[in-house]
Amino acid sequence: MHKILTLLTIVLFISCQPDSKPNNQTTFIPETVDFSEKDRKIIEDYLVEKKLEANRTESGLFYMITEEGTGDKPTPKSAVRVKYTGYLLDGTTFDTSPEDGIVFDDLSGLIKGFSEGLLLLNKGTKATFIIPSGLAYGNRGAGRSIPPNTVIAFDVELLGIL
């Protein structure tokens, strides 16, 4: 009898514990969903609509060099000064650097598409990156500015390698 009461007490205690997820928690699409083909079509349609030609990396980053620089290229551990404007493909700006740029001490701390794009640039180069969601903010999005699973773009100028 004592064992049954102990077991019932444990079951009752466990069943009364609050859920680990509140009922109002936002549901996100699992990371296992592959948006690469969907994003690729969105980007290709955007390029056709805007009459643009872009290069594509193996990872899926699209980029256009708009003004070639002549300096060195950064490494993944380089500190760089970059001037940029980030926007959604509908033209909505979500971020912009100060006019004199911003310093990033280590490219590995940036979203994958942005750091990958910077590695392609020589000092002084201006470019546009069109970044699929998997190389950007994925299913997390970024605040209210960038919804989950959104393709984003950056106009970038690599001002210097520090």
Short mmCIF file of C-alpha atoms in Angstrom, two decimals:
data_model
loop_
_atom_site.label_atom_id
_atom_site.label_comp_id
_atom_site.label_asym_id
_atom_site.label_seq_id
_atom_site.Cartn_x
_atom_site.Cartn_y
_atom_site.Cartn_z
CA MET A 1 0.00 0.00 0.00
CA HIS A 2 2.85 2.33 0.87
CA LYS A 3 4.44 1.78 -2.59
CA ILE A 4 1.18 2.58 -4.36
CA LEU A 5 0.74 5.84 -2.42
CA THR A 6 4.32 6.84 -3.19
CA LEU A 7 3.82 6.09 -6.89
CA LEU A 8 0.55 8.04 -6.99
CA THR A 9 2.21 10.99 -5.25
CA ILE A 10 5.02 11.03 -7.83
CA VAL A 11 2.58 10.80 -10.76
CA LEU A 12 0.42 13.57 -9.29
CA PHE A 13 3.48 15.77 -8.69
CA ILE A 14 4.79 15.28 -12.24
CA SER A 15 1.39 15.88 -13.82
CA CYS A 16 0.99 19.15 -11.93
CA GLN A 17 4.27 20.59 -13.21
CA PRO A 18 3.82 23.54 -15.59
CA ASP A 19 4.44 22.91 -19.28
CA SER A 20 7.91 23.82 -20.45
CA LYS A 21 6.40 25.78 -23.35
CA PRO A 22 3.91 28.57 -22.65
CA ASN A 23 0.72 28.44 -24.69
CA ASN A 24 1.51 31.76 -26.38
CA GLN A 25 4.96 30.71 -27.65
CA THR A 26 5.59 31.43 -31.33
CA THR A 27 5.84 28.33 -33.46
CA PHE A 28 8.71 28.31 -35.95
CA ILE A 29 9.31 26.07 -38.92
CA PRO A 30 11.90 23.45 -37.96
CA GLU A 31 15.51 23.99 -39.09
CA THR A 32 15.23 20.79 -41.12
CA VAL A 33 12.98 22.48 -43.69
CA ASP A 34 15.09 23.27 -46.75
CA PHE A 35 14.26 26.67 -48.23
CA SER A 36 17.20 26.69 -50.66
CA GLU A 37 15.17 25.91 -53.80
CA LYS A 38 12.37 28.29 -52.81
CA ASP A 39 14.87 31.04 -52.03
CA ARG A 40 16.79 30.39 -55.25
CA LYS A 41 13.60 30.88 -57.28
CA ILE A 42 12.77 34.07 -55.38
CA ILE A 43 16.27 35.42 -56.07
CA GLU A 44 16.29 34.40 -59.73
CA ASP A 45 12.85 36.01 -60.26
CA TYR A 46 14.12 39.18 -58.53
CA LEU A 47 17.19 39.30 -60.80
CA VAL A 48 15.03 38.90 -63.92
CA GLU A 49 12.58 41.56 -62.74
CA LYS A 50 15.39 44.04 -62.00
CA LYS A 51 17.35 43.03 -65.15
CA LEU A 52 20.42 42.14 -63.09
CA GLU A 53 23.11 39.52 -63.57
CA ALA A 54 24.72 37.92 -60.57
CA ASN A 55 27.27 35.26 -59.72
CA ARG A 56 26.26 32.40 -57.43
CA THR A 57 28.50 30.64 -54.95
CA GLU A 58 28.24 26.93 -54.18
CA SER A 59 26.47 27.72 -50.89
CA GLY A 60 23.74 29.72 -52.68
CA LEU A 61 24.91 33.31 -52.10
CA PHE A 62 24.27 35.56 -55.10
CA TYR A 63 26.58 38.55 -55.54
CA MET A 64 27.28 41.34 -58.01
CA ILE A 65 30.48 43.39 -58.07
CA THR A 66 29.44 46.95 -58.87
CA GLU A 67 32.87 48.57 -58.51
CA GLU A 68 36.09 46.55 -58.38
CA GLY A 69 38.65 47.36 -55.70
CA THR A 70 42.39 46.77 -55.88
CA GLY A 71 43.46 45.90 -52.37
CA ASP A 72 43.86 42.62 -50.54
CA LYS A 73 40.99 40.27 -49.66
CA PRO A 74 40.12 39.61 -46.01
CA THR A 75 40.45 36.23 -44.32
CA PRO A 76 37.80 34.72 -42.02
CA LYS A 77 39.68 36.12 -38.99
CA SER A 78 40.27 39.59 -40.47
CA ALA A 79 38.98 42.74 -38.87
CA VAL A 80 37.33 44.87 -41.55
CA ARG A 81 35.68 48.26 -41.96
CA VAL A 82 32.51 47.99 -44.04
CA LYS A 83 29.89 50.42 -45.23
CA TYR A 84 26.54 48.76 -45.99
CA THR A 85 22.79 49.02 -46.37
CA GLY A 86 20.66 45.94 -45.69
CA TYR A 87 17.22 45.60 -47.25
CA LEU A 88 14.43 43.20 -48.09
CA LEU A 89 13.83 42.44 -51.75
CA ASP A 90 10.79 44.75 -51.70
CA GLY A 91 13.23 47.62 -51.03
CA THR A 92 12.51 48.04 -47.30
CA THR A 93 15.74 49.02 -45.53
CA PHE A 94 16.29 47.19 -42.24
CA ASP A 95 19.84 48.35 -41.38
CA THR A 96 22.49 50.77 -42.51
CA SER A 97 26.00 51.46 -41.29
CA PRO A 98 27.34 54.90 -40.40
CA GLU A 99 28.69 56.86 -43.37
CA ASP A 100 32.29 56.08 -42.36
CA GLY A 101 31.48 52.37 -41.99
CA ILE A 102 31.54 49.96 -39.11
CA VAL A 103 34.32 47.69 -37.89
CA PHE A 104 33.77 43.95 -37.58
CA ASP A 105 36.56 42.33 -35.57
CA ASP A 106 35.94 38.80 -36.83
CA LEU A 107 33.93 37.76 -39.89
CA SER A 108 32.90 34.48 -38.28
CA GLY A 109 30.52 36.38 -35.99
CA LEU A 110 28.40 37.64 -38.90
CA ILE A 111 25.58 35.91 -40.74
CA LYS A 112 27.04 33.31 -43.10
CA GLY A 113 26.07 35.00 -46.36
CA PHE A 114 27.48 38.38 -45.35
CA SER A 115 30.82 36.99 -44.18
CA GLU A 116 31.09 34.71 -47.23
CA GLY A 117 30.45 37.69 -49.50
CA LEU A 118 33.06 39.85 -47.79
CA LEU A 119 35.69 37.14 -48.37
CA LEU A 120 35.12 37.57 -52.12
CA LEU A 121 35.91 41.30 -52.08
CA ASN A 122 39.15 43.19 -52.44
CA LYS A 123 39.64 46.32 -50.37
CA GLY A 124 37.73 49.14 -52.06
CA THR A 125 35.21 46.85 -53.80
CA LYS A 126 31.53 47.72 -53.88
CA ALA A 127 29.09 44.85 -54.27
CA THR A 128 25.55 43.65 -53.73
CA PHE A 129 24.87 40.40 -51.88
CA ILE A 130 21.53 38.64 -52.20
CA ILE A 131 21.43 36.19 -49.34
CA PRO A 132 19.04 33.22 -49.13
CA SER A 133 17.37 32.75 -45.78
CA GLY A 134 19.52 29.75 -44.86
CA LEU A 135 22.64 31.94 -45.05
CA ALA A 136 20.89 34.85 -43.31
CA TYR A 137 18.58 34.62 -40.30
CA GLY A 138 16.84 31.33 -41.20
CA ASN A 139 13.63 30.47 -39.43
CA ARG A 140 14.43 32.85 -36.55
CA GLY A 141 14.18 36.03 -38.55
CA ALA A 142 15.54 39.17 -36.91
CA GLY A 143 13.13 41.12 -34.78
CA ARG A 144 10.23 42.79 -36.53
CA SER A 145 12.37 43.90 -39.47
CA ILE A 146 13.20 40.51 -41.01
CA PRO A 147 10.53 37.80 -40.93
CA PRO A 148 11.57 34.15 -40.65
CA ASN A 149 12.76 32.48 -43.87
CA THR A 150 13.34 35.75 -45.72
CA VAL A 151 15.81 36.45 -48.51
CA ILE A 152 17.74 39.65 -47.77
CA ALA A 153 20.19 41.86 -49.65
CA PHE A 154 23.09 44.15 -48.82
CA ASP A 155 24.83 46.87 -50.77
CA VAL A 156 28.36 46.71 -49.40
CA GLU A 157 31.65 48.57 -49.68
CA LEU A 158 34.78 47.02 -48.17
CA LEU A 159 36.52 50.16 -46.91
CA GLY A 160 39.49 48.47 -45.30
CA ILE A 161 41.13 45.45 -43.78
CA LEU A 162 42.51 46.30 -40.35
#
